[in-house]
JSON list of C-alpha atoms in Angstrom, two decimals:
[
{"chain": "A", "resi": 1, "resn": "UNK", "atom": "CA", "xyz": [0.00, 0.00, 0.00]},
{"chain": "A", "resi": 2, "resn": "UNK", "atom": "CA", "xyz": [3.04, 2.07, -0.37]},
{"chain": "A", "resi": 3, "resn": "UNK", "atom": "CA", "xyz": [2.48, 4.20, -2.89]},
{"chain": "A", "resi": 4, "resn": "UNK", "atom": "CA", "xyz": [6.68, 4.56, -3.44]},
{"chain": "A", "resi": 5, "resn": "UNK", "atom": "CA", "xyz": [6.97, 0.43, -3.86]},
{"chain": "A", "resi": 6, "resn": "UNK", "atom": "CA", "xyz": [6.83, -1.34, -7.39]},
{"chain": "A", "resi": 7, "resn": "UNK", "atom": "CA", "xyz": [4.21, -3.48, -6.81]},
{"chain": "A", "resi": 8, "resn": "UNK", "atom": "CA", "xyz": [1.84, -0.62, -6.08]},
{"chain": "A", "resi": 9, "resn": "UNK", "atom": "CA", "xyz": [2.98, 1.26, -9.64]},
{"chain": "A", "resi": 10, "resn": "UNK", "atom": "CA", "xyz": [2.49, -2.33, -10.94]},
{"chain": "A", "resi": 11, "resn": "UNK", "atom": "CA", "xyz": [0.05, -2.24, -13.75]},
{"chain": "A", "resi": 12, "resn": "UNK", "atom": "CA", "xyz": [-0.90, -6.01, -14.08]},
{"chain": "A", "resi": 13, "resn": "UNK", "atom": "CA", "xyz": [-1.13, -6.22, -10.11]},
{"chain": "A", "resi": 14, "resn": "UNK", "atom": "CA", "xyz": [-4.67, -5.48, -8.62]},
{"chain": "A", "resi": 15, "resn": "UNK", "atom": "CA", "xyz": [-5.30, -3.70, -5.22]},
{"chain": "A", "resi": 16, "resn": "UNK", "atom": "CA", "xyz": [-9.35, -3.71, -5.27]},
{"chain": "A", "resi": 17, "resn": "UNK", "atom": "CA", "xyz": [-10.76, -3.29, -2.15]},
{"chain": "A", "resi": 18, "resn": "UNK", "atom": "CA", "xyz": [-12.23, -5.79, -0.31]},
{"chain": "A", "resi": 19, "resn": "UNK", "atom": "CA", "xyz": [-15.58, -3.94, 0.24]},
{"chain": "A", "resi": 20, "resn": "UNK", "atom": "CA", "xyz": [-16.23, -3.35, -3.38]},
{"chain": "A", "resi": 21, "resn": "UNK", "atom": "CA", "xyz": [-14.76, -6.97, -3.75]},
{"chain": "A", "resi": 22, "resn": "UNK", "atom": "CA", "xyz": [-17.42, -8.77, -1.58]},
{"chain": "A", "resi": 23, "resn": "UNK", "atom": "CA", "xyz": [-20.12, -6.15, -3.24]},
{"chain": "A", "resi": 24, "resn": "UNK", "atom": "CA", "xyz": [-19.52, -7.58, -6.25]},
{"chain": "A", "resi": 25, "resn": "UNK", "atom": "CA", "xyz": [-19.43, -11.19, -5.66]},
{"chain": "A", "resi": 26, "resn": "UNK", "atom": "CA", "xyz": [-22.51, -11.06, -3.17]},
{"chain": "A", "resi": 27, "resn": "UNK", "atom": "CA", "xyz": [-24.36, -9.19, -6.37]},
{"chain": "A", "resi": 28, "resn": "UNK", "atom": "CA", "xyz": [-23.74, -12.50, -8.12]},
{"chain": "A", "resi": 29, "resn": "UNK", "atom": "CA", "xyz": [-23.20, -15.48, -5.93]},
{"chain": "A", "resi": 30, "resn": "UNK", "atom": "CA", "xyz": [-24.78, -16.29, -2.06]},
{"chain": "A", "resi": 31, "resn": "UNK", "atom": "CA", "xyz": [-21.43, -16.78, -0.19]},
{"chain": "A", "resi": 32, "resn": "UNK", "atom": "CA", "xyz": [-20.61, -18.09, 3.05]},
{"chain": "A", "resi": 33, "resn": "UNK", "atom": "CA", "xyz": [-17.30, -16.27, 4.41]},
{"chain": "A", "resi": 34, "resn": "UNK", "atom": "CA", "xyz": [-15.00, -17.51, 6.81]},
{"chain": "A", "resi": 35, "resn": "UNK", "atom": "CA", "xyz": [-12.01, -14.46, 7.65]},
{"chain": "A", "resi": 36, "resn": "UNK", "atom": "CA", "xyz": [-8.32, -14.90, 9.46]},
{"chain": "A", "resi": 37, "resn": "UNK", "atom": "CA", "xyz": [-7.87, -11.53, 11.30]},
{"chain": "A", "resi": 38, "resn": "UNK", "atom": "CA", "xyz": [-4.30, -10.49, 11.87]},
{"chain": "A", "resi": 39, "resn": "UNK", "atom": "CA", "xyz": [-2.97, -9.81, 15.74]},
{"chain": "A", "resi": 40, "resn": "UNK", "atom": "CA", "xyz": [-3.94, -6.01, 17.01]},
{"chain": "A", "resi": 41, "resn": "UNK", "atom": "CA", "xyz": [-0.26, -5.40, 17.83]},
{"chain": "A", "resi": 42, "resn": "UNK", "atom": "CA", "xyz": [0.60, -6.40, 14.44]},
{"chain": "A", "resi": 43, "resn": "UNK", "atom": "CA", "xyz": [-2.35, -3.98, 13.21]},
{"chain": "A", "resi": 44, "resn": "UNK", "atom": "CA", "xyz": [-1.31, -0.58, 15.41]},
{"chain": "A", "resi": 45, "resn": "UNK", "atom": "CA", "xyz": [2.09, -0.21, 13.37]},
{"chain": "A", "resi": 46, "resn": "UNK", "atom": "CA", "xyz": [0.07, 0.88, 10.41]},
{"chain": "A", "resi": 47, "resn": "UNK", "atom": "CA", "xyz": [-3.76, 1.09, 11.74]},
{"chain": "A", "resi": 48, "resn": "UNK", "atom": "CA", "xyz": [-3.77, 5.27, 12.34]},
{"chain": "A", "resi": 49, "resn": "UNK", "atom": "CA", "xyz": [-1.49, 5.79, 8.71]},
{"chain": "A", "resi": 50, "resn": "UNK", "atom": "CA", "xyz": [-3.62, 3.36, 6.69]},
{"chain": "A", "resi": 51, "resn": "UNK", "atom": "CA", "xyz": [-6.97, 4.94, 8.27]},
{"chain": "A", "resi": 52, "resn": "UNK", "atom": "CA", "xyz": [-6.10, 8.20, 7.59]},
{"chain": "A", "resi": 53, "resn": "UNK", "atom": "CA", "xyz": [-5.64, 7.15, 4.29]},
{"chain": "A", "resi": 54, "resn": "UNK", "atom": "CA", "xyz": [-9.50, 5.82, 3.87]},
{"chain": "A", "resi": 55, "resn": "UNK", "atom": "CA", "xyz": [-8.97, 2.08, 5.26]},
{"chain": "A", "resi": 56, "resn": "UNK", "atom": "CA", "xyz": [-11.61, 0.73, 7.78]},
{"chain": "A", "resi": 57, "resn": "UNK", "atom": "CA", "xyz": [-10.33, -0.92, 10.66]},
{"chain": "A", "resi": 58, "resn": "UNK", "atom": "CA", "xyz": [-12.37, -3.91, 9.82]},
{"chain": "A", "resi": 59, "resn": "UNK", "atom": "CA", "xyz": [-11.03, -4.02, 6.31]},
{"chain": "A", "resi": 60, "resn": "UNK", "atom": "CA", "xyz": [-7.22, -3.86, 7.96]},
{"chain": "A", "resi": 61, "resn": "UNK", "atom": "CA", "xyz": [-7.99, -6.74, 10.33]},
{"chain": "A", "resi": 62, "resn": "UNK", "atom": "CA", "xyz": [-9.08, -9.30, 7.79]},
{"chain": "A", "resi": 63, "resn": "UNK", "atom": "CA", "xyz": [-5.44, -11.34, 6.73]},
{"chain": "A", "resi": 64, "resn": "UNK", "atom": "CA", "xyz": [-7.41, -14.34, 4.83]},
{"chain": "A", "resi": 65, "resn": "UNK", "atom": "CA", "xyz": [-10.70, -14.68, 3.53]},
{"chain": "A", "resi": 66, "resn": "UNK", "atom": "CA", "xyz": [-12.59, -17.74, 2.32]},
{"chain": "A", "resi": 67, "resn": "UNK", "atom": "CA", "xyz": [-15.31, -18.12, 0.59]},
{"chain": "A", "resi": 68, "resn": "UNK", "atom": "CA", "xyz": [-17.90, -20.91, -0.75]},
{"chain": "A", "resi": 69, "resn": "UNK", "atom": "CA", "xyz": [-20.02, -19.72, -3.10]},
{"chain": "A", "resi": 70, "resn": "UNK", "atom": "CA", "xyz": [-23.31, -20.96, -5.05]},
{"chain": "A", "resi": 71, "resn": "UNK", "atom": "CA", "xyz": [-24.15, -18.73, -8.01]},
{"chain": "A", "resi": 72, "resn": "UNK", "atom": "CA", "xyz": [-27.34, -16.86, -7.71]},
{"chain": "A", "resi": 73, "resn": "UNK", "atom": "CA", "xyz": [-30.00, -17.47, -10.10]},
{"chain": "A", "resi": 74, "resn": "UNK", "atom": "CA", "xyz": [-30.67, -13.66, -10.50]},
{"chain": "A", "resi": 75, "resn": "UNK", "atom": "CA", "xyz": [-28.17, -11.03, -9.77]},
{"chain": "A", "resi": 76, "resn": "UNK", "atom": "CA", "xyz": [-29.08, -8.77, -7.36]},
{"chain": "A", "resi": 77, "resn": "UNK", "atom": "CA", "xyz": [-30.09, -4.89, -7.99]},
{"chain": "A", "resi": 78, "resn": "UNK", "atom": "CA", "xyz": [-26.84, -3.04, -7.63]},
{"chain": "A", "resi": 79, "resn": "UNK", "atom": "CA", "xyz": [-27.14, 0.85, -8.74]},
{"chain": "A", "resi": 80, "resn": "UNK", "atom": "CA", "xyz": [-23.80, 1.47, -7.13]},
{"chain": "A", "resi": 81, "resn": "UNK", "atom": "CA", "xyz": [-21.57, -1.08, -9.54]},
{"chain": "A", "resi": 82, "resn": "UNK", "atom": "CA", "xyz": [-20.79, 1.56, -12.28]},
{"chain": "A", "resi": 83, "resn": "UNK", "atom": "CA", "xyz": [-19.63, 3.46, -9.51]},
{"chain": "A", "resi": 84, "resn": "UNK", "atom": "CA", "xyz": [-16.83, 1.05, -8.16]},
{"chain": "A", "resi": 85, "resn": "UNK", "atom": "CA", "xyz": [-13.36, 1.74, -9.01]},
{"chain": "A", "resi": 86, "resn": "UNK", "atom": "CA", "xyz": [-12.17, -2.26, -9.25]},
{"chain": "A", "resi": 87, "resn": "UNK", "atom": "CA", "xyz": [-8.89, -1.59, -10.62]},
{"chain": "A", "resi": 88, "resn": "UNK", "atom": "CA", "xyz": [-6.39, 0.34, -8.66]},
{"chain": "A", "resi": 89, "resn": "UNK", "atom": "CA", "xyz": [-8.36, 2.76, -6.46]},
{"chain": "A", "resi": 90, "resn": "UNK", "atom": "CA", "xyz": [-7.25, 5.51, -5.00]},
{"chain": "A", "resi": 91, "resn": "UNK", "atom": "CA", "xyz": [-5.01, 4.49, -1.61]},
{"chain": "A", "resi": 92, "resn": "UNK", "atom": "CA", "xyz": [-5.03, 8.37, -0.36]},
{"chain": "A", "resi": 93, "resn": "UNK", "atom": "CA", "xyz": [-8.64, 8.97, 1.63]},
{"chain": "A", "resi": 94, "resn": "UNK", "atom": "CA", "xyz": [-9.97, 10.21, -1.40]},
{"chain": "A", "resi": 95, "resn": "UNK", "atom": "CA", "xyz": [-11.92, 6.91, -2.58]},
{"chain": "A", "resi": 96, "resn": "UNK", "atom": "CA", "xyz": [-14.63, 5.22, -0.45]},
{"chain": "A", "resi": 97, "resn": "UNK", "atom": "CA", "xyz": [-14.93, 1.72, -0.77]},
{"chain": "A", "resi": 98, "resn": "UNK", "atom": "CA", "xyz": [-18.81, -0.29, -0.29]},
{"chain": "A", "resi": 99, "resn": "UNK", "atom": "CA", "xyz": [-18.92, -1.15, 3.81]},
{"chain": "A", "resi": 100, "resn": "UNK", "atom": "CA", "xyz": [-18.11, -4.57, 4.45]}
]
């Protein structure tokens, strides 16, 4: 989430948010989730820089999701999709991501 790192300037490497992520799947599949949170001490290095920078606190505890999905046999109504920025969002406060 550096913005000074390669990976972030990467343009084949993907940094969608996990809000808009799990908006988008839940439009089009019923999931059950099961989520690995990472330690709080290893969380308050970066916590107050990452929120400042428009990252939730949940979103910043998650480390590993799972999912098992079953594909829906209607999408759901989501006005909000065209608005989604899926492929490298703003990192700098200025973006906000669907709640998780």
């Amino acid at each position: 989430l550096d913005p000074e790192s390669p990976p972030y300037k990467y343009p084949n490497l993907n940094r969608v948010r996990l809000g808009d992520l799990l908006a988008v799947v839940g439009t089009y599949f019923k999931c059950a989730w099961r989520v690995r949170v990472v330690g709080r001490k290893q969380l308050n290095k970066v916590c107050k820089l990452l929120q400042d920078r428009g990252f939730s606190k949940e979103e910043l505890l998650i480390d590993r999701l799972h999912g098992a999905c079953e594909r829906r046999k209607k999408a759901l109504p989501a006005a909000w999709l065209p608005e989604l920025q899926i492929f490298h969002p703003a990192t700098d406060g200025s973006y906000e991501p669907r709640p998780l």
